[in-house]
Coordinates of C-alpha atoms in Angstrom, one line a residue:
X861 CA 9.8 -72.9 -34.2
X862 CA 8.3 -73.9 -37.3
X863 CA 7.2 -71.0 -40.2
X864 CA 4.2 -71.6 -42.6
X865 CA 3.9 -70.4 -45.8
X866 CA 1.5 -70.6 -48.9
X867 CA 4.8 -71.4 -51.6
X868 CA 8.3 -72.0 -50.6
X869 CA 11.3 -71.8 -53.4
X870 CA 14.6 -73.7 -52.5
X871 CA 17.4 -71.9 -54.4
X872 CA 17.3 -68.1 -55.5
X873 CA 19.3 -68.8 -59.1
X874 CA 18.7 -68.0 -62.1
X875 CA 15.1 -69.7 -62.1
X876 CA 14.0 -69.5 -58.6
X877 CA 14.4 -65.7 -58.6
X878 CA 12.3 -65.5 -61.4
X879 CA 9.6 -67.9 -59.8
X880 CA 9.7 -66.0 -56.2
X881 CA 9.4 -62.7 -57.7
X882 CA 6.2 -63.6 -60.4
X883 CA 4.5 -65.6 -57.7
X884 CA 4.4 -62.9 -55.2
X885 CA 2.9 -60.6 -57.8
X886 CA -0.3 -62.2 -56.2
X887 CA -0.9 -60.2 -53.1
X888 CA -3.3 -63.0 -51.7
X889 CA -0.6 -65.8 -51.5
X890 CA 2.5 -66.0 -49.0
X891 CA 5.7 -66.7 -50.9
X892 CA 9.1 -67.6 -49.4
X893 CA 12.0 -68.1 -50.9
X894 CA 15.0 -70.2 -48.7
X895 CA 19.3 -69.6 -50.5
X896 CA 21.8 -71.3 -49.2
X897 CA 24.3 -68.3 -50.4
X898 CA 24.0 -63.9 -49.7
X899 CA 22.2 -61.5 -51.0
X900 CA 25.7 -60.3 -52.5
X901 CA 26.3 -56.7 -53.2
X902 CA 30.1 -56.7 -54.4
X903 CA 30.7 -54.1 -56.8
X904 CA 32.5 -56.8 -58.6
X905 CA 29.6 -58.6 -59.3
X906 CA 27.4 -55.6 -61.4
X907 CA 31.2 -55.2 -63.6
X908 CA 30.3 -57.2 -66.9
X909 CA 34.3 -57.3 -67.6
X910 CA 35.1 -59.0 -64.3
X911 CA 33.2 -62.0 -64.7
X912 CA 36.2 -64.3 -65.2
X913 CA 37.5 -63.1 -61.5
X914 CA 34.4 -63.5 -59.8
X915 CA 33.5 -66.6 -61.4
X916 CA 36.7 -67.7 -59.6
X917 CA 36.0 -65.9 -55.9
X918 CA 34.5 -69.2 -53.6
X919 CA 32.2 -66.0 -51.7
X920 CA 30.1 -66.5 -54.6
X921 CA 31.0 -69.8 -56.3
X922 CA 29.7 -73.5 -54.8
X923 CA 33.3 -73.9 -55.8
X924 CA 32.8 -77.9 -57.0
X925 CA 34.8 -80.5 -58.8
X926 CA 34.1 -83.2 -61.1
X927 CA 35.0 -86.7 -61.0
X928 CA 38.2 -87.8 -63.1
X929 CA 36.7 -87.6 -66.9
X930 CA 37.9 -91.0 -68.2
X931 CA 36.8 -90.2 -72.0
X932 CA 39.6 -86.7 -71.2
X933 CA 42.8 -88.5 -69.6
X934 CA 41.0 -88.3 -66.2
X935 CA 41.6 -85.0 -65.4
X936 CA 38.8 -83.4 -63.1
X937 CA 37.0 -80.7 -64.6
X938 CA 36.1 -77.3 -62.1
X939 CA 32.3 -77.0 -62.0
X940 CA 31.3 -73.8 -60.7
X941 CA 28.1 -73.0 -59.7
X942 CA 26.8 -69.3 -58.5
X943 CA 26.1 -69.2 -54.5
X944 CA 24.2 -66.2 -53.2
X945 CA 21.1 -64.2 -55.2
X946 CA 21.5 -65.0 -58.6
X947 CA 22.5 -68.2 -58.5
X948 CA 24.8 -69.0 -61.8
X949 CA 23.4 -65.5 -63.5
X950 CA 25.2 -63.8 -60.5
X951 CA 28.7 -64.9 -61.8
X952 CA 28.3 -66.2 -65.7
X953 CA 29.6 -64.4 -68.7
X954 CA 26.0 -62.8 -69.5
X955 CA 25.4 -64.0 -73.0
X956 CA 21.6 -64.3 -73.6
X957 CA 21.2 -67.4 -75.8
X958 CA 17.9 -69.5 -76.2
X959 CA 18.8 -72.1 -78.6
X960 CA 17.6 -72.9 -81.4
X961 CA 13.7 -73.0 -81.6
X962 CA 14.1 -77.4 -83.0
X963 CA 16.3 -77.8 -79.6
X964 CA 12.5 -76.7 -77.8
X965 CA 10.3 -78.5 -80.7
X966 CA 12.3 -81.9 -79.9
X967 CA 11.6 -81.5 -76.1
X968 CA 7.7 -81.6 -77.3
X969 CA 8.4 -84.6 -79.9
X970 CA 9.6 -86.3 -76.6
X971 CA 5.4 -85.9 -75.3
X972 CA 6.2 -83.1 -73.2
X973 CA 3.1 -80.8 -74.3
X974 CA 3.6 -77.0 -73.8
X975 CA 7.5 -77.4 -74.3
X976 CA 7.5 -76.9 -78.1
X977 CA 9.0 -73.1 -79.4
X978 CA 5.6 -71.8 -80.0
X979 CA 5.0 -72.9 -76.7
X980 CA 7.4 -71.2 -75.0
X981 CA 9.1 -68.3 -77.1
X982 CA 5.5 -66.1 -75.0
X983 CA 8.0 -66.9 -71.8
X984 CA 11.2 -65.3 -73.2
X985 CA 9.6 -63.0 -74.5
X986 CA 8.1 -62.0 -71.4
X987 CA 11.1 -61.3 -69.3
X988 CA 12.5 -59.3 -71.5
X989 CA 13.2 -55.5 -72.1
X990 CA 14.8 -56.4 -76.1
X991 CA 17.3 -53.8 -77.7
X992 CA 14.9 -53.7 -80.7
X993 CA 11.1 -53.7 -81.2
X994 CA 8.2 -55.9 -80.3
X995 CA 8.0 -58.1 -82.6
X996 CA 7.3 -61.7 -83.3
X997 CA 10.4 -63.1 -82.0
X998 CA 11.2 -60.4 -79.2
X999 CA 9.1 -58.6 -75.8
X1000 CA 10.3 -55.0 -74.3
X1001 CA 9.1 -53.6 -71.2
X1002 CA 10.2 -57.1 -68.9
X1003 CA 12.5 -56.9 -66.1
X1004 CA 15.7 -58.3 -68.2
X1005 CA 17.3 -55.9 -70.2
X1006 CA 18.6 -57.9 -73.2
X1007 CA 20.9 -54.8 -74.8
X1008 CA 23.3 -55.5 -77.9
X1009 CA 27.2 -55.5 -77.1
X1010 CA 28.8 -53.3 -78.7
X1011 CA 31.9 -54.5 -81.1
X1012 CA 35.1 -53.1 -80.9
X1013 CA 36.3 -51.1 -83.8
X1014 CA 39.6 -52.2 -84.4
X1015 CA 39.1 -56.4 -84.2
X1016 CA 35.6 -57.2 -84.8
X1017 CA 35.4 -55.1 -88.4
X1018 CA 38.8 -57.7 -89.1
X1019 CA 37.1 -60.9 -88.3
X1020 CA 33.2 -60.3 -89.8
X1021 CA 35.4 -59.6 -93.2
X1022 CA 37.5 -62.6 -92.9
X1023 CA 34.2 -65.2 -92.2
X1024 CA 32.2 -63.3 -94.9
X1025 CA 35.0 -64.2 -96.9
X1026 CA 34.8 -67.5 -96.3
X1027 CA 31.3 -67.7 -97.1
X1028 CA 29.5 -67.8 -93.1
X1029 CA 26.5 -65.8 -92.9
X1030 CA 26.4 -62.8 -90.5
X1031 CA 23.4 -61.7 -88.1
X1032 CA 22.4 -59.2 -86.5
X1033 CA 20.0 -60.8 -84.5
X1034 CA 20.5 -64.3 -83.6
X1035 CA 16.8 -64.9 -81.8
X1036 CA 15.5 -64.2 -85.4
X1037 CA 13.9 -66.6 -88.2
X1038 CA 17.6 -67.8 -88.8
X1039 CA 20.5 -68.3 -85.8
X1040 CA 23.0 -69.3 -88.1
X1041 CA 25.9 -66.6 -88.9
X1042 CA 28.8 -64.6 -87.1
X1043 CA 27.8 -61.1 -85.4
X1044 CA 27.4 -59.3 -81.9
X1045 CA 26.2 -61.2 -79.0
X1046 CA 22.9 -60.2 -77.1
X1047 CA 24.0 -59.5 -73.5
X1048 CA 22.1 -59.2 -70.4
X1049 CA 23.5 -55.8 -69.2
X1050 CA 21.4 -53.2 -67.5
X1051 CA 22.8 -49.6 -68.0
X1052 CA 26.4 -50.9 -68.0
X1053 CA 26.2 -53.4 -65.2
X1054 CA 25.2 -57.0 -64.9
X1055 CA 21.3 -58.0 -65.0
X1056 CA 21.2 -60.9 -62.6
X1057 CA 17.8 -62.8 -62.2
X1058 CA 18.3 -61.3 -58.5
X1059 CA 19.3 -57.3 -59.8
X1060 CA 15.7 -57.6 -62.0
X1061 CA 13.8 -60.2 -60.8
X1062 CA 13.8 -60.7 -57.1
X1063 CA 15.3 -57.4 -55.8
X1064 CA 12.0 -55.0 -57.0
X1065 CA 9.9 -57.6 -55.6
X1066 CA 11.8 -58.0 -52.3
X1067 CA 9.7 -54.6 -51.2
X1068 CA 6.3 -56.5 -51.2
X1069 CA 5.1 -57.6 -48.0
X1070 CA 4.0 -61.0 -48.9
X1071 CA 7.8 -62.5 -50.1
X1072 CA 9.9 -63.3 -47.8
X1073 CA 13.5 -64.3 -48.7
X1074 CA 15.7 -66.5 -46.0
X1075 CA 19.7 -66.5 -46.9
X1076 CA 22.6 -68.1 -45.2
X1077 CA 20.0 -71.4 -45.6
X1078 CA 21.3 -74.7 -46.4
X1079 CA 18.6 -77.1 -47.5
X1080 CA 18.8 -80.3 -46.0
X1081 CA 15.7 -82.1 -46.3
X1082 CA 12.4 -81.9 -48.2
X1083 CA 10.1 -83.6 -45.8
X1084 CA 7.4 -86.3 -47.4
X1085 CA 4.3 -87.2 -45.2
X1086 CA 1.8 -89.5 -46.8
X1087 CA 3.1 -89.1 -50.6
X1088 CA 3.0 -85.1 -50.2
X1089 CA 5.9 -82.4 -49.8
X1090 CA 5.0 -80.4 -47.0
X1091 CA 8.1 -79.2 -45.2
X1092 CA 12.2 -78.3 -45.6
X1093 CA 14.6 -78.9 -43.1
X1094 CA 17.4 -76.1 -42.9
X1095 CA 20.3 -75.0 -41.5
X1096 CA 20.2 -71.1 -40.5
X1097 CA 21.5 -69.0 -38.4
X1098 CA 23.9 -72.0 -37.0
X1099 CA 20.8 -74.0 -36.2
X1100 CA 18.3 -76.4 -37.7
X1101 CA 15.0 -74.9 -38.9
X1102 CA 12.3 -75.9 -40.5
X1103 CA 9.2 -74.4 -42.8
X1104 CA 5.8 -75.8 -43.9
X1105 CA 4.1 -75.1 -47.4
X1106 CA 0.4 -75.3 -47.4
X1107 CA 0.4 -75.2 -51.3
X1108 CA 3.8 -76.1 -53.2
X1109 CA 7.6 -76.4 -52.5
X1110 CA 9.7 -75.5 -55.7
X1111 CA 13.0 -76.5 -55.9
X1112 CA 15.2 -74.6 -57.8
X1113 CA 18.9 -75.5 -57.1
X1114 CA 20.5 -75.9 -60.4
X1115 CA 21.4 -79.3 -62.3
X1116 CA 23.8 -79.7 -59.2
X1117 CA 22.0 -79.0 -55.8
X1118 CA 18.8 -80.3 -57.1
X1119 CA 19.2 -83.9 -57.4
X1120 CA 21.1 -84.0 -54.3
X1121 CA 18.7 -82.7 -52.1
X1122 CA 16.3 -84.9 -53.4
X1123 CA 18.2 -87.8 -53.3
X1124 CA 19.1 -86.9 -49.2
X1125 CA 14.7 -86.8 -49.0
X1126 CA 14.6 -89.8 -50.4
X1127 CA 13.1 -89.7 -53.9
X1128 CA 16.1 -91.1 -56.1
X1129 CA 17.8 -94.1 -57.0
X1130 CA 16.6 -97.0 -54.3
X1131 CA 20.4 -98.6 -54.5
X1132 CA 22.4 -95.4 -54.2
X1133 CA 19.8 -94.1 -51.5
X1134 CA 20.2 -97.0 -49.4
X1135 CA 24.0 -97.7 -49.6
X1136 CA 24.2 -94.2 -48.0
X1137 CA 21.7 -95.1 -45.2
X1138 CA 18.5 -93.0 -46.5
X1139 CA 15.2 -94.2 -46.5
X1140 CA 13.6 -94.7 -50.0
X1141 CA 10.7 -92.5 -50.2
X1142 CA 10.7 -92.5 -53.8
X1143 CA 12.5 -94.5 -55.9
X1144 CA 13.4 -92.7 -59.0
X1145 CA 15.9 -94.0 -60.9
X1146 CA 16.2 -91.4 -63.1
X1147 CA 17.4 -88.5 -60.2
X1148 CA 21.0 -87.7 -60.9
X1149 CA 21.3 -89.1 -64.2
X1150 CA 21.1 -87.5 -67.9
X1151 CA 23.7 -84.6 -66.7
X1152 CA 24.4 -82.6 -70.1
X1153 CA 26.9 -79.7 -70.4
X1154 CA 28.3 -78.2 -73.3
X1155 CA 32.2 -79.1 -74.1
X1156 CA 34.6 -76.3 -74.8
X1157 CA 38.4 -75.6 -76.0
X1158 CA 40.3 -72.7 -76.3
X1159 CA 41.7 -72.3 -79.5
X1160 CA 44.8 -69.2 -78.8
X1161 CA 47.0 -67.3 -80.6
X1162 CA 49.5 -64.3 -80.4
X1163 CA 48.5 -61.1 -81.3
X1164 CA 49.0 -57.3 -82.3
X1165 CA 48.7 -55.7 -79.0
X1166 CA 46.4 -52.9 -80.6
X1167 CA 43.8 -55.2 -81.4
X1168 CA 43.6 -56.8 -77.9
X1169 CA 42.8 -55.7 -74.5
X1170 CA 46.5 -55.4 -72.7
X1171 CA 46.4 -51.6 -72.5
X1172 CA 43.1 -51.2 -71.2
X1173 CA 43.7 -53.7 -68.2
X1174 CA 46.8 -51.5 -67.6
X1175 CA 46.0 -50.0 -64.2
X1176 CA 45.9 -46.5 -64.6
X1177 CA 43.6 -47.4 -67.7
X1178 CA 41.6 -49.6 -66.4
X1179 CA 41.5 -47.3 -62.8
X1180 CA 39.9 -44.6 -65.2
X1181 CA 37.9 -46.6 -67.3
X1182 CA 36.1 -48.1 -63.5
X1183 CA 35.7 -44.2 -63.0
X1184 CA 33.7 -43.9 -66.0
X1185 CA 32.0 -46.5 -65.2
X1186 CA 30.9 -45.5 -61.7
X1187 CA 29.9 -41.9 -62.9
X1188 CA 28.2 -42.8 -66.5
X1189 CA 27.6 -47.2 -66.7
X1190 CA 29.4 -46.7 -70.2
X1191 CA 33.1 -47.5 -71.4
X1192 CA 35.2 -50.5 -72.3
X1193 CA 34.1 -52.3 -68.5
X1194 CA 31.0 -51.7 -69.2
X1195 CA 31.2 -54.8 -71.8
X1196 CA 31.8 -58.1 -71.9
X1197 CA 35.2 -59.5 -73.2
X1198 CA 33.4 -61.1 -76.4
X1199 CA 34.2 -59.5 -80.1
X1200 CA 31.9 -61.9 -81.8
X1201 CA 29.6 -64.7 -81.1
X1202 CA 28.5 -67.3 -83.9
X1203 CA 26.4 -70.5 -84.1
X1204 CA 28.0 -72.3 -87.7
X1205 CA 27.7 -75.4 -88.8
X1206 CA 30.8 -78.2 -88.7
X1207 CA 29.1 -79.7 -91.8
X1208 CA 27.5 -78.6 -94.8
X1209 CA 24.4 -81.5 -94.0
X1210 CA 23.4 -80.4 -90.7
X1211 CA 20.1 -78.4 -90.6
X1212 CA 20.9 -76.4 -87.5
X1213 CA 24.6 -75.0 -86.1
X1214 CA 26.5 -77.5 -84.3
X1215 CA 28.8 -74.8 -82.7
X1216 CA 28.8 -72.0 -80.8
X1217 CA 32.1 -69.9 -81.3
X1218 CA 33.0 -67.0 -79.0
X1219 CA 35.7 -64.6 -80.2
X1220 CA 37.8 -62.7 -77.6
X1221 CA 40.2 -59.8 -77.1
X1222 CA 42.5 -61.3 -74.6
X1223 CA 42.7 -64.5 -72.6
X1224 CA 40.1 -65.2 -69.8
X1225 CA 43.0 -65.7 -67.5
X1226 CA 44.4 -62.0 -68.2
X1227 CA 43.9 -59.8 -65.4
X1228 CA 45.3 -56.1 -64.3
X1229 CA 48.9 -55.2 -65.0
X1230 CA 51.3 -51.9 -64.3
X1231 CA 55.0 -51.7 -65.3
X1232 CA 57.2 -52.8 -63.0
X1233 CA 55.3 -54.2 -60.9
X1234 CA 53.1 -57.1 -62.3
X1235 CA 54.3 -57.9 -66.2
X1236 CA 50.8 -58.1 -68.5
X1237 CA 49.1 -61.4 -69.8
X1238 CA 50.5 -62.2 -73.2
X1239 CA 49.2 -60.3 -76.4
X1240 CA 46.5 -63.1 -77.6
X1241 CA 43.3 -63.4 -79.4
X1242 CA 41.1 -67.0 -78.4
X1243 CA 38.0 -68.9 -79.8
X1244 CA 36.2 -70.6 -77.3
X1245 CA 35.0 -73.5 -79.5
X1246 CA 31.7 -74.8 -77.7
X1247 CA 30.1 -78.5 -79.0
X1248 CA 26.2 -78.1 -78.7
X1249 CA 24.2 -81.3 -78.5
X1250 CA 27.0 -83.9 -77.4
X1251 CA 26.1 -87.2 -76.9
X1252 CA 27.7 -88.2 -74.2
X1253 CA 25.6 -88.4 -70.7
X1254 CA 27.3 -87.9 -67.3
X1255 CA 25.5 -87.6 -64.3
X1256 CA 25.3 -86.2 -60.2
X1257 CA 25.3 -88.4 -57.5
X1258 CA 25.9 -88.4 -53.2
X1259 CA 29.1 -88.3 -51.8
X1260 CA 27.6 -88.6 -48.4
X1261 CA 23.9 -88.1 -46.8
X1262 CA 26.3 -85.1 -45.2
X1263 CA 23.9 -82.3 -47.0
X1264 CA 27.5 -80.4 -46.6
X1265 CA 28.8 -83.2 -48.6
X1266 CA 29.7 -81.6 -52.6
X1267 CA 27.9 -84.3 -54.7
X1268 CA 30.1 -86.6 -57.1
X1269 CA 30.0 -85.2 -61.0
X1270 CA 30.8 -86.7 -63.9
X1271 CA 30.3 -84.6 -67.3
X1272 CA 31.3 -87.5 -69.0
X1273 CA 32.7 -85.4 -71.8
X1274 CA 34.1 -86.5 -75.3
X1275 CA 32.4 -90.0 -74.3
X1276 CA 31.1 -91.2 -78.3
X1277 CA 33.4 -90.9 -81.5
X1278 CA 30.8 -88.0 -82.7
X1279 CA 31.8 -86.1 -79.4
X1280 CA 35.5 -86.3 -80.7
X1281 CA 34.8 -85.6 -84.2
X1282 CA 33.4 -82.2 -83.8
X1283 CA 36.9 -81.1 -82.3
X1284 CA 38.1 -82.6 -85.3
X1285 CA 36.2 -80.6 -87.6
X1286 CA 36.0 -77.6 -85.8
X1287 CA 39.8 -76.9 -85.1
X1288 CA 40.9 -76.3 -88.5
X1289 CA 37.4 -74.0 -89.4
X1290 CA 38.5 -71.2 -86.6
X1291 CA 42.9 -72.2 -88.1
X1292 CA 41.5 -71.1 -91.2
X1293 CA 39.5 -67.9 -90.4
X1294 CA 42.9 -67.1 -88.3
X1295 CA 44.6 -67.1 -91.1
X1296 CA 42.4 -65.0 -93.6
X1297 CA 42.6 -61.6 -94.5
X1298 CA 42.1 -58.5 -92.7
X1299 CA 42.5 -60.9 -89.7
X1300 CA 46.0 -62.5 -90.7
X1301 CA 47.0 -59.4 -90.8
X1302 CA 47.1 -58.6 -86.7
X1303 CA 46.9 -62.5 -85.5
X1304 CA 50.1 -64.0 -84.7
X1305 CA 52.1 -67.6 -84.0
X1306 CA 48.9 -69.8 -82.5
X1307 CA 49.8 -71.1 -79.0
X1308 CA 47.3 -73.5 -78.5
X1309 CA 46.9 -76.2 -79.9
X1310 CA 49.7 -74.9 -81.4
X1311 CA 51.3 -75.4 -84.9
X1312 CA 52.4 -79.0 -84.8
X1313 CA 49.0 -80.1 -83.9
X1314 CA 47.6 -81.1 -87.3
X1315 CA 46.4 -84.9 -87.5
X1316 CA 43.4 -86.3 -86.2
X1317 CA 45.1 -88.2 -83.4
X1318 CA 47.4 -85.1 -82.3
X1319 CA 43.7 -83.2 -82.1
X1320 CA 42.2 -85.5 -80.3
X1321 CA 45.3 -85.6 -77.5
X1322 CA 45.1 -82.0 -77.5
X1323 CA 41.4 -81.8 -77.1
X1324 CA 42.1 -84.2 -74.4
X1325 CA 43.7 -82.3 -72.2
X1326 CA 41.7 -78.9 -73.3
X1327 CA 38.6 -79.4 -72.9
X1328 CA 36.4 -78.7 -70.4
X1329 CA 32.8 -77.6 -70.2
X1330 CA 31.1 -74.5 -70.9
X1331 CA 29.7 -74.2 -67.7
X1332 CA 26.4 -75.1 -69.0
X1333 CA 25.1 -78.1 -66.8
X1334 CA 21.7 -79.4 -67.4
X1335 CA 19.0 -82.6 -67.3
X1336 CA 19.8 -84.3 -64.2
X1337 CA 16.2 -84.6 -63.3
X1338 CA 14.6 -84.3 -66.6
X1339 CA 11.2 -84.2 -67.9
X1340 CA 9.5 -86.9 -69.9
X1341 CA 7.3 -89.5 -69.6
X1342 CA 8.8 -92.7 -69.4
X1343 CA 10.2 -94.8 -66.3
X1344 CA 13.5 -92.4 -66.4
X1345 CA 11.9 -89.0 -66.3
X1346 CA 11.6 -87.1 -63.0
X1347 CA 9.1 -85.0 -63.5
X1348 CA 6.1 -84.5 -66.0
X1349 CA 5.6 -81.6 -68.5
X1350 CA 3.9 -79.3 -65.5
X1351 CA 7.5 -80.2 -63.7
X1352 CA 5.8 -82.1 -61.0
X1353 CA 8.0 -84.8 -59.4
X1354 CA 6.8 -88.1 -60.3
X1355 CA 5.1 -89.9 -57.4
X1356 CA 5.1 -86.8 -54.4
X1357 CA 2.3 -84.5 -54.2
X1358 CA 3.1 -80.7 -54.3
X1359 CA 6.6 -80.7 -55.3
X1360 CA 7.6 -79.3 -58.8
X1361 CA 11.1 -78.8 -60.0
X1362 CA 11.8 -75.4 -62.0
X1363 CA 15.4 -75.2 -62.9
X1364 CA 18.1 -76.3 -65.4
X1365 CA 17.8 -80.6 -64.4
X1366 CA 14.4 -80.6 -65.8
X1367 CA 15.9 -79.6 -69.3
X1368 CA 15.6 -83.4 -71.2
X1369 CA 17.9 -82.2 -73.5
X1370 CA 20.2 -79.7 -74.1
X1371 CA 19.4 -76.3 -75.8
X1372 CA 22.1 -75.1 -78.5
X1373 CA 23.3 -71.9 -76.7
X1374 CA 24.1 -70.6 -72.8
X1375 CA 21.6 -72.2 -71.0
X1376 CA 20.7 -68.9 -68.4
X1377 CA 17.9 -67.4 -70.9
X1378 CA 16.3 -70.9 -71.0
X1379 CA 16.4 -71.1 -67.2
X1380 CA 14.6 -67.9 -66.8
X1381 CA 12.4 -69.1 -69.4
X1382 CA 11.3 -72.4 -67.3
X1383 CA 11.6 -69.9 -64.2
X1384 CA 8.2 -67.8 -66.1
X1385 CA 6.6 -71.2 -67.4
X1386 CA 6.9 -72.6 -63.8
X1387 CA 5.6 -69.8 -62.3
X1388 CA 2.5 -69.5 -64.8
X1389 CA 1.8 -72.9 -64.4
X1390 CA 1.3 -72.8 -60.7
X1391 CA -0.8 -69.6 -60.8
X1392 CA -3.3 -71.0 -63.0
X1393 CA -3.3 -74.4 -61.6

C-alpha cells in the first residue's frame, strides 16, 4: 500500500524535527516525517549529567566507526550519531554554540546568498526562548530554551582568576558583539532537563492532525521519475513500504545518513555508484565528500577531590541529588559537567578564536561509585581542547548498496601541518593556566599528556594517539555553486526536482562552535524557504 503526502522529512534529528514541526504549522498542507530510530522516552535521556552514558547506549546511538585515520597512527575514531527523535540533540552534550558570525559571512563570500550572519542570526533567533532579553543578538518566546549554566562555586571562581590573570578576556555572553573570552556556557536545558529538537520542536506539534510521524523506518531509497523525487522506499514494521510526496521530500539524516541514502538512489559519484551495482541517476561527484568535524584532545590532570565531582557521583549522593531532580528539575544533575567554556585565540594575529576550550569537573569516563563496592574514577580536572576550522577534508562513502550497510568514514584528522600545529600551540596555553594561581592551588600531577611530554615531536605523538573528534560532523553534501556543490543556496539538490537537503552536510564549511544550534538554524531557514516558495 502506498501513502501520499503533501511534504515528507527523512530523518527526525536535530534539523528535521525542527522542519516537520514549522511546516505543519500550516493546517492546509500534509506533512510526514519517516525516523529510522524511537520516539525515545528514557529518563536517561532528559538528565543533562548523563550525557556521556547515553551517548554510549547503541538504543540511541547509530553506533558507527571510522575508517583507520592515517594522518593519527590509523586508529579508527567512534562516530556516534543520535538514533531515535532527536537525532544527535537527543544524546549531545547540550552546548548551544553558533559560531562566529565571519564562519556564516564566508559561507555567503562562497555565492551562497541568504547564508551571511545578517542573513541568518533572524533563524536562531527564532527558536529560541534566550536567558536574557530580546535584543539584537538574541529571541525569547521560541521553543528552545537556551538557559545559562550555572558555575560551580568552588572551581570556576579558581579558573576565571587564573585566565584573567593571564590576560584572556571573560564573557558573559558568547552570542554577543565579541565571542572571544572564558565564561559560562549557554546550554539547551528546559527546567532542568534536556531540550531536544524532539522535547521542543516535534513533540507539541505531534498533537496536530496534519503531521504524521512514522518510526522504526529505515530509508532505503529516494525514488527519481523523470528528474523529480517523488517517492521513499522503507523498511517498517518488518516490511518494505513506500510513500509519495506531491510537493517535496526533505532529507534530513545528518552528515552521515544523508549522503548514503543518496548515493543508494543514485545521485552521487558515477564510479563509486556503479562499482557497487547502482544505477546513476545523478552523478554528483561532490556527494560524500567535504566531511568536516572538529578535532579534540583531552588535556588531564589530578586534582583536590573538593573541587571535582567524585562525591557527588557517590551513590547515595547522587541517589538524592536524582530525587531532587525528579521532585524540583534543579540540583547538581540538573547541569552539565562543563565549569567553563571559552573560544581564545592560539595566536595573537588571528582575527577570530581558533579554539574552543571546555573545562570539566571530572573525567567523561567517570561514572557512579559506592565504597566497597565499585572504587571512584580518579580525582581529575580535563580541558577538552577543540581545533575549529581544520583543514583537513575527510569524507562518507558506501560500504555496500546494503541500506543496512554503516557507510565508510574517514575524518581525515590532523591531515595538513596547520592541523598539527594548533595542538602545538594550544597544549602549553591550557599547561600554563594549570599551573596559575588560585588554580595551582587545587590541580595536581597532569596525567595526560603527562609531564614528559614537552617538544613538538613528543606533542605531536601524543596528539596522535589523543585525538579524536568532537563529534561535530558536517559538509558532506555541501552548498555552493560550482561543479562540487550538492545543493544550491535554497538547499535544492542539484539536478532532481523537489528534493532539498536541510541538515549538517549542506554546511560548506565548518562553523567555529557545536554545530547543533546551527543545525536547528538551517532546520528554520529550510523550513521558511519552502513555505514561501
Amino acid at each position: 500500500m502506498t501513502q501520499t503526502t503533501d511534504y515528507l522529512v527523512i530523518g527526525g534529528g536535530s534539523a528535521g524535527a525542527v522542519v516537520a514541526a514549522r511546516l505543519s504549522e500550516d493546517p492546509d498542507v500534509r506533512v510526514t516525517l519517516v525516523e529510522a530510530g524511537r520516539n525515545e522516552r528514557h529518563p536517561l535521556l532528559t538528565m543533562p549529567i548523563a550525557f556521556p552514558m547515553v551517548m554510549a547506549d547503541k538504543r540511541f546511538n547509530w553506533g558507527y566507526e571510522g575508517e583507520p585515520e592515517p594522518h593519527a597512527d590509523n586508529r579508527r575514531l567512534r562516530q556516534p550519531r543520535g538514533k531515535g527523535l532527536g537525532g544527535s540533540s537527543l544524546i549531545n552534550g547540550m552546548l548551544y554554540a553558533r559560531g562566529h558570525p565571519r564562519d556564516y559571512d564566508e559561507w555567503r563570500q562562497l555565492g551562497l546568498e541568504g547564508w551571511s550572519y545578517d542573513d541568518v542570526l533572524p533563524f536562531f533567533k527564532r527558536s529560541e526562548n534566550h536567558w536574557g532579553p530580546a535584543d539584537h543578538y538574541h529571541g525569547t518566546g521560541g521553543p528552545l530554551s537556551i538557559t545559562k549554566h550555572v558555575p560551580d562555586k568552588r572551581l570556576f571562581p579558581r579558573f576565571i582568576e587564573a585566565a584573567k590573570s593571564l590576560g584572556y578576556k571573560t564573557q558573559r555572553d558568547h552570542h554577543g558583539p565579541d565571542q572571544e573570552g572564558w565564561g559560562s556556557p549557554d546550554i539547551s536545558i528546559h527546567n532542568g532537563r534536556r531540550g531536544s529538537t524532539a522535547a521542543r520542536f516535534l513533540h507539541p506539534a505531534m498533537k496536530r492532525p496534519n503531521l504524521t510521524v512514522i518510526t522504526g523506518a529505515l530509508a532505503t531509497k529516494i525514488e527519481i521519475s523523470n528528474g523529480r523525487a517523488t517517492a521513499l522506499q522503507f523498511i517498517g514494521d518488518g516490511r518494505e513500504q513506500r510513500i509519495e510526496a506531491e510537493r517535496e521530500i526533505v532529507l534530513c539524516g545528518g552528515a552521515f545518513n544523508t549522503p548514503q541514502l543518496l548515493m543508494l538512489s543514485g545521485i552521487g559519484p558515477a564510479d563509486e555508484l556503479r562499482e557497487h551495482g547502482i544505477a546513476v541517476v545523478q552523478d554528483l561527484p561532490g556527494v560524500g565528500r567535504n566531511l568536516q568535524d572538529h578535532p579534540s584532545v583531552g588535556i588531564i590532570s589530578g586534582a583536590q577531590r573538593e573541587v571535582t565531582l567524585t562525591n557527588e557521583l557517590r551513590f547515595d549522593r547522587l541517589t538524592l541529588s536524582m530525587l531532587e531532580w525528579l521532585a524540583t528539575g534543579k540540583g547538581r544533575i540538573a547541569n552539565m559537567p562543563v565549569t567553563a567554556n571559552g573560544w581564545v585565540k592560539t595566536r595573537p594575529d588571528l582575527e577570530r578564536p581558533d579554539a574552543q576550550c571546555l573545562f570539566q569537573p571530572t573525567s567523561i569516563f567517570a561514572r557512579p561509585w559506592f565504597p566497597g563496592v565499585k572504587k571512584p574514577a580518579p580525582d581529575v580536572v580535563a580541558m577538552a581542547c577543540v581545533q575549529l576550522r581544520p583543514e583537513g577534508r575527510g569524507w562518507v562513502k558506501l560500504a555496500s548498496a546494503d541500506p543496512r550497510a554503516k557507510p565508510r568514514i574517514l575524518s581525515n584528522v590532523l591531515a595538513t601541518e596547520n592541523d598539527r600545529a594548533f595542538f602545538r600551540r594550544i597544549v602549553p596555553m591550557i599547561r600554563e593556566i594549570f599551573a596559575t594561581s588560585p588554580l595551582a592551588e587545587v590541580v595536581g600531577t597532569e596525567i595526560a599528556p603527562g609531564p614528559d611530554v614537552r617538544t613538538d615531536a613528543e606533542i605531536d605523538a601524543w596528539v596522535r594517539q589523543a585525538v579524536n573528534t568532537a563529534m561535530h560532523p558536517v559538509g558532506s553534501c555541501a552548498m555552493g555553486t560550482g561543479e562540487d556543490a550538492v545543493c544550491d543556496a535554497r538547499l535544492r539538490v542539484r539536478g532532481i526536482e523537489g528534493l532539498r537537503i536541510a541538515d549538517a552536510s549542506v554546511m560548506p564549511r565548518i562553523v567555529g562552535g557545536n554545530t547543533n544550534a546551527a543545525c536547528i538554524m538551517i532546520g528554520e531557514k529550510a523550513a521558511d524557504m519552502i513555505r514561501t516558495a
